[in-house]
């Protein structure tokens, strides 16, 4: 990774450099970020990082763009429905910065594929996946890597409507989030625990109930999820941008 910075890219980052300084901009440009899951959270995280100067980004997701993704996922538009998600997002990111190094893998993260992603080669690993089983496996593997590799995880963003309730906390201190609670229960039951502490983005808002007709999504052609919950763009995007901000602040700190 690491193409020469072009004049256009330098121009794009003038406001970032003005705020953070040249040295910090160069740190952002050299950082290597791996994002698992580019749905409502991961897609916004990727763009937030790119626009702030991070140019080495790897995105991982196995799905295609579905019409129901258009309410919250960055690359989901009427034009991209049916396209491979990582390809659509990669093109979006390259439209912003053609000089960026965007690697896209149309793969699902699970224990059987984990070694294919060479997580040890990155500075930051972002978990924005939904599957409880796969999320737990990623947490265990990522926290076993050297501490120089920063791991950040997104908890549940569905069933919320108040963006001012979004917070960050260490995993074991996340309060009120059913996904975090389920993960902790799973770790305790299996007697396997994260090897080190890591930060999470979550919402303190009590999850809402789906108010719509469940039949609207029962036959959703693009869904492989066991359960589908309603979600809103201003919440998922807040999660994604919060994670991007955590990465940026860690780099310049």
mmCIF file with all atom_site columns, C-alpha atoms in Angstrom, residues 114-213:
data_model
loop_
_atom_site.group_PDB
_atom_site.id
_atom_site.type_symbol
_atom_site.label_atom_id
_atom_site.label_alt_id
_atom_site.label_comp_id
_atom_site.label_asym_id
_atom_site.label_entity_id
_atom_site.label_seq_id
_atom_site.pdbx_PDB_ins_code
_atom_site.Cartn_x
_atom_site.Cartn_y
_atom_site.Cartn_z
_atom_site.occupancy
_atom_site.B_iso_or_equiv
_atom_site.pdbx_formal_charge
_atom_site.auth_seq_id
_atom_site.auth_comp_id
_atom_site.auth_asym_id
_atom_site.auth_atom_id
_atom_site.pdbx_PDB_model_num
ATOM 1   C CA . UNK A 1 114 ? -10.672 -15.567 9.106  1.00 0.00 ? 114 UNK A CA 1
ATOM 2   C CA . UNK A 1 115 ? -7.096  -16.352 8.081  1.00 0.00 ? 115 UNK A CA 1
ATOM 3   C CA . UNK A 1 116 ? -7.737  -15.131 4.525  1.00 0.00 ? 116 UNK A CA 1
ATOM 4   C CA . UNK A 1 117 ? -7.885  -11.503 5.637  1.00 0.00 ? 117 UNK A CA 1
ATOM 5   C CA . UNK A 1 118 ? -4.366  -11.243 7.155  1.00 0.00 ? 118 UNK A CA 1
ATOM 6   C CA . UNK A 1 119 ? -5.541  -9.007  9.983  1.00 0.00 ? 119 UNK A CA 1
ATOM 7   C CA . UNK A 1 120 ? -2.001  -8.719  11.321 1.00 0.00 ? 120 UNK A CA 1
ATOM 8   C CA . UNK A 1 121 ? -1.147  -6.428  8.385  1.00 0.00 ? 121 UNK A CA 1
ATOM 9   C CA . UNK A 1 122 ? -3.467  -3.610  9.482  1.00 0.00 ? 122 UNK A CA 1
ATOM 10  C CA . UNK A 1 123 ? -3.324  -0.780  12.000 1.00 0.00 ? 123 UNK A CA 1
ATOM 11  C CA . UNK A 1 124 ? -7.075  -0.759  12.672 1.00 0.00 ? 124 UNK A CA 1
ATOM 12  C CA . UNK A 1 125 ? -9.737  -3.452  12.490 1.00 0.00 ? 125 UNK A CA 1
ATOM 13  C CA . UNK A 1 126 ? -13.377 -2.368  12.494 1.00 0.00 ? 126 UNK A CA 1
ATOM 14  C CA . UNK A 1 127 ? -16.159 -4.809  13.326 1.00 0.00 ? 127 UNK A CA 1
ATOM 15  C CA . UNK A 1 128 ? -19.492 -3.820  11.787 1.00 0.00 ? 128 UNK A CA 1
ATOM 16  C CA . UNK A 1 129 ? -20.981 -7.275  11.240 1.00 0.00 ? 129 UNK A CA 1
ATOM 17  C CA . UNK A 1 130 ? -24.346 -8.521  12.490 1.00 0.00 ? 130 UNK A CA 1
ATOM 18  C CA . UNK A 1 131 ? -23.998 -12.260 13.036 1.00 0.00 ? 131 UNK A CA 1
ATOM 19  C CA . UNK A 1 132 ? -23.550 -13.012 16.737 1.00 0.00 ? 132 UNK A CA 1
ATOM 20  C CA . UNK A 1 133 ? -21.454 -16.121 16.092 1.00 0.00 ? 133 UNK A CA 1
ATOM 21  C CA . UNK A 1 134 ? -19.152 -14.439 13.579 1.00 0.00 ? 134 UNK A CA 1
ATOM 22  C CA . UNK A 1 135 ? -18.903 -11.242 15.608 1.00 0.00 ? 135 UNK A CA 1
ATOM 23  C CA . UNK A 1 136 ? -17.829 -13.215 18.666 1.00 0.00 ? 136 UNK A CA 1
ATOM 24  C CA . UNK A 1 137 ? -15.181 -15.039 16.648 1.00 0.00 ? 137 UNK A CA 1
ATOM 25  C CA . UNK A 1 138 ? -13.855 -11.769 15.198 1.00 0.00 ? 138 UNK A CA 1
ATOM 26  C CA . UNK A 1 139 ? -13.642 -10.205 18.654 1.00 0.00 ? 139 UNK A CA 1
ATOM 27  C CA . UNK A 1 140 ? -11.651 -13.148 19.999 1.00 0.00 ? 140 UNK A CA 1
ATOM 28  C CA . UNK A 1 141 ? -9.250  -13.183 17.054 1.00 0.00 ? 141 UNK A CA 1
ATOM 29  C CA . UNK A 1 142 ? -8.752  -9.436  16.794 1.00 0.00 ? 142 UNK A CA 1
ATOM 30  C CA . UNK A 1 143 ? -8.054  -9.023  20.508 1.00 0.00 ? 143 UNK A CA 1
ATOM 31  C CA . UNK A 1 144 ? -5.440  -11.773 20.262 1.00 0.00 ? 144 UNK A CA 1
ATOM 32  C CA . UNK A 1 145 ? -3.421  -9.685  17.809 1.00 0.00 ? 145 UNK A CA 1
ATOM 33  C CA . UNK A 1 146 ? -0.584  -7.406  18.993 1.00 0.00 ? 146 UNK A CA 1
ATOM 34  C CA . UNK A 1 147 ? -1.879  -4.460  20.995 1.00 0.00 ? 147 UNK A CA 1
ATOM 35  C CA . UNK A 1 148 ? -0.537  -2.057  18.358 1.00 0.00 ? 148 UNK A CA 1
ATOM 36  C CA . UNK A 1 149 ? -3.466  -3.149  16.183 1.00 0.00 ? 149 UNK A CA 1
ATOM 37  C CA . UNK A 1 150 ? -6.510  -1.213  17.381 1.00 0.00 ? 150 UNK A CA 1
ATOM 38  C CA . UNK A 1 151 ? -9.842  -3.015  17.332 1.00 0.00 ? 151 UNK A CA 1
ATOM 39  C CA . UNK A 1 152 ? -13.201 -1.205  17.481 1.00 0.00 ? 152 UNK A CA 1
ATOM 40  C CA . UNK A 1 153 ? -16.605 -2.877  17.442 1.00 0.00 ? 153 UNK A CA 1
ATOM 41  C CA . UNK A 1 154 ? -20.087 -1.623  16.626 1.00 0.00 ? 154 UNK A CA 1
ATOM 42  C CA . UNK A 1 155 ? -22.904 -2.862  18.789 1.00 0.00 ? 155 UNK A CA 1
ATOM 43  C CA . UNK A 1 156 ? -26.567 -2.767  17.740 1.00 0.00 ? 156 UNK A CA 1
ATOM 44  C CA . UNK A 1 157 ? -27.752 0.239   15.737 1.00 0.00 ? 157 UNK A CA 1
ATOM 45  C CA . UNK A 1 158 ? -31.214 -1.073  14.801 1.00 0.00 ? 158 UNK A CA 1
ATOM 46  C CA . UNK A 1 159 ? -34.417 -0.170  16.664 1.00 0.00 ? 159 UNK A CA 1
ATOM 47  C CA . UNK A 1 160 ? -33.147 3.265   17.722 1.00 0.00 ? 160 UNK A CA 1
ATOM 48  C CA . UNK A 1 161 ? -34.139 6.780   16.723 1.00 0.00 ? 161 UNK A CA 1
ATOM 49  C CA . UNK A 1 162 ? -32.203 9.190   18.984 1.00 0.00 ? 162 UNK A CA 1
ATOM 50  C CA . UNK A 1 163 ? -28.694 10.001  17.654 1.00 0.00 ? 163 UNK A CA 1
ATOM 51  C CA . UNK A 1 164 ? -27.841 11.882  20.852 1.00 0.00 ? 164 UNK A CA 1
ATOM 52  C CA . UNK A 1 165 ? -27.842 8.617   22.783 1.00 0.00 ? 165 UNK A CA 1
ATOM 53  C CA . UNK A 1 166 ? -24.914 7.150   20.830 1.00 0.00 ? 166 UNK A CA 1
ATOM 54  C CA . UNK A 1 167 ? -21.883 6.563   23.052 1.00 0.00 ? 167 UNK A CA 1
ATOM 55  C CA . UNK A 1 168 ? -18.534 4.802   23.195 1.00 0.00 ? 168 UNK A CA 1
ATOM 56  C CA . UNK A 1 169 ? -17.340 2.554   26.003 1.00 0.00 ? 169 UNK A CA 1
ATOM 57  C CA . UNK A 1 170 ? -15.087 -0.383  26.730 1.00 0.00 ? 170 UNK A CA 1
ATOM 58  C CA . UNK A 1 171 ? -16.873 -3.626  25.821 1.00 0.00 ? 171 UNK A CA 1
ATOM 59  C CA . UNK A 1 172 ? -17.473 -4.845  29.377 1.00 0.00 ? 172 UNK A CA 1
ATOM 60  C CA . UNK A 1 173 ? -18.886 -1.440  30.343 1.00 0.00 ? 173 UNK A CA 1
ATOM 61  C CA . UNK A 1 174 ? -21.405 -1.170  27.491 1.00 0.00 ? 174 UNK A CA 1
ATOM 62  C CA . UNK A 1 175 ? -24.774 -0.819  29.209 1.00 0.00 ? 175 UNK A CA 1
ATOM 63  C CA . UNK A 1 176 ? -28.259 -1.353  27.813 1.00 0.00 ? 176 UNK A CA 1
ATOM 64  C CA . UNK A 1 177 ? -27.278 -2.965  24.520 1.00 0.00 ? 177 UNK A CA 1
ATOM 65  C CA . UNK A 1 178 ? -28.792 -6.430  23.874 1.00 0.00 ? 178 UNK A CA 1
ATOM 66  C CA . UNK A 1 179 ? -26.062 -7.387  21.401 1.00 0.00 ? 179 UNK A CA 1
ATOM 67  C CA . UNK A 1 180 ? -23.283 -6.653  23.886 1.00 0.00 ? 180 UNK A CA 1
ATOM 68  C CA . UNK A 1 181 ? -25.223 -8.557  26.527 1.00 0.00 ? 181 UNK A CA 1
ATOM 69  C CA . UNK A 1 182 ? -25.572 -11.578 24.215 1.00 0.00 ? 182 UNK A CA 1
ATOM 70  C CA . UNK A 1 183 ? -21.872 -11.501 23.373 1.00 0.00 ? 183 UNK A CA 1
ATOM 71  C CA . UNK A 1 184 ? -20.847 -11.384 27.016 1.00 0.00 ? 184 UNK A CA 1
ATOM 72  C CA . UNK A 1 185 ? -23.202 -14.269 27.788 1.00 0.00 ? 185 UNK A CA 1
ATOM 73  C CA . UNK A 1 186 ? -21.692 -16.285 24.933 1.00 0.00 ? 186 UNK A CA 1
ATOM 74  C CA . UNK A 1 187 ? -18.135 -15.648 26.107 1.00 0.00 ? 187 UNK A CA 1
ATOM 75  C CA . UNK A 1 188 ? -18.984 -16.648 29.663 1.00 0.00 ? 188 UNK A CA 1
ATOM 76  C CA . UNK A 1 189 ? -20.821 -19.787 28.564 1.00 0.00 ? 189 UNK A CA 1
ATOM 77  C CA . UNK A 1 190 ? -17.911 -20.917 26.371 1.00 0.00 ? 190 UNK A CA 1
ATOM 78  C CA . UNK A 1 191 ? -15.313 -19.736 28.890 1.00 0.00 ? 191 UNK A CA 1
ATOM 79  C CA . UNK A 1 192 ? -13.472 -17.942 26.100 1.00 0.00 ? 192 UNK A CA 1
ATOM 80  C CA . UNK A 1 193 ? -12.864 -14.245 26.565 1.00 0.00 ? 193 UNK A CA 1
ATOM 81  C CA . UNK A 1 194 ? -11.330 -11.335 24.623 1.00 0.00 ? 194 UNK A CA 1
ATOM 82  C CA . UNK A 1 195 ? -7.605  -11.177 25.301 1.00 0.00 ? 195 UNK A CA 1
ATOM 83  C CA . UNK A 1 196 ? -7.642  -7.428  25.880 1.00 0.00 ? 196 UNK A CA 1
ATOM 84  C CA . UNK A 1 197 ? -9.993  -4.495  26.287 1.00 0.00 ? 197 UNK A CA 1
ATOM 85  C CA . UNK A 1 198 ? -11.494 -2.786  23.250 1.00 0.00 ? 198 UNK A CA 1
ATOM 86  C CA . UNK A 1 199 ? -13.794 0.146   22.558 1.00 0.00 ? 199 UNK A CA 1
ATOM 87  C CA . UNK A 1 200 ? -17.341 -0.112  21.251 1.00 0.00 ? 200 UNK A CA 1
ATOM 88  C CA . UNK A 1 201 ? -19.866 2.293   19.791 1.00 0.00 ? 201 UNK A CA 1
ATOM 89  C CA . UNK A 1 202 ? -23.382 1.693   21.107 1.00 0.00 ? 202 UNK A CA 1
ATOM 90  C CA . UNK A 1 203 ? -26.621 3.440   21.997 1.00 0.00 ? 203 UNK A CA 1
ATOM 91  C CA . UNK A 1 204 ? -27.946 4.002   25.488 1.00 0.00 ? 204 UNK A CA 1
ATOM 92  C CA . UNK A 1 205 ? -31.433 4.321   24.029 1.00 0.00 ? 205 UNK A CA 1
ATOM 93  C CA . UNK A 1 206 ? -33.783 1.516   24.986 1.00 0.00 ? 206 UNK A CA 1
ATOM 94  C CA . UNK A 1 207 ? -34.480 -0.492  21.810 1.00 0.00 ? 207 UNK A CA 1
ATOM 95  C CA . UNK A 1 208 ? -37.826 0.307   20.244 1.00 0.00 ? 208 UNK A CA 1
ATOM 96  C CA . UNK A 1 209 ? -40.313 -2.269  19.028 1.00 0.00 ? 209 UNK A CA 1
ATOM 97  C CA . UNK A 1 210 ? -40.958 -2.730  15.319 1.00 0.00 ? 210 UNK A CA 1
ATOM 98  C CA . UNK A 1 211 ? -44.284 -0.986  14.713 1.00 0.00 ? 211 UNK A CA 1
ATOM 99  C CA . UNK A 1 212 ? -44.736 -1.987  11.098 1.00 0.00 ? 212 UNK A CA 1
ATOM 100 C CA . UNK A 1 213 ? -46.208 -5.117  9.573  1.00 0.00 ? 213 UNK A CA 1
#
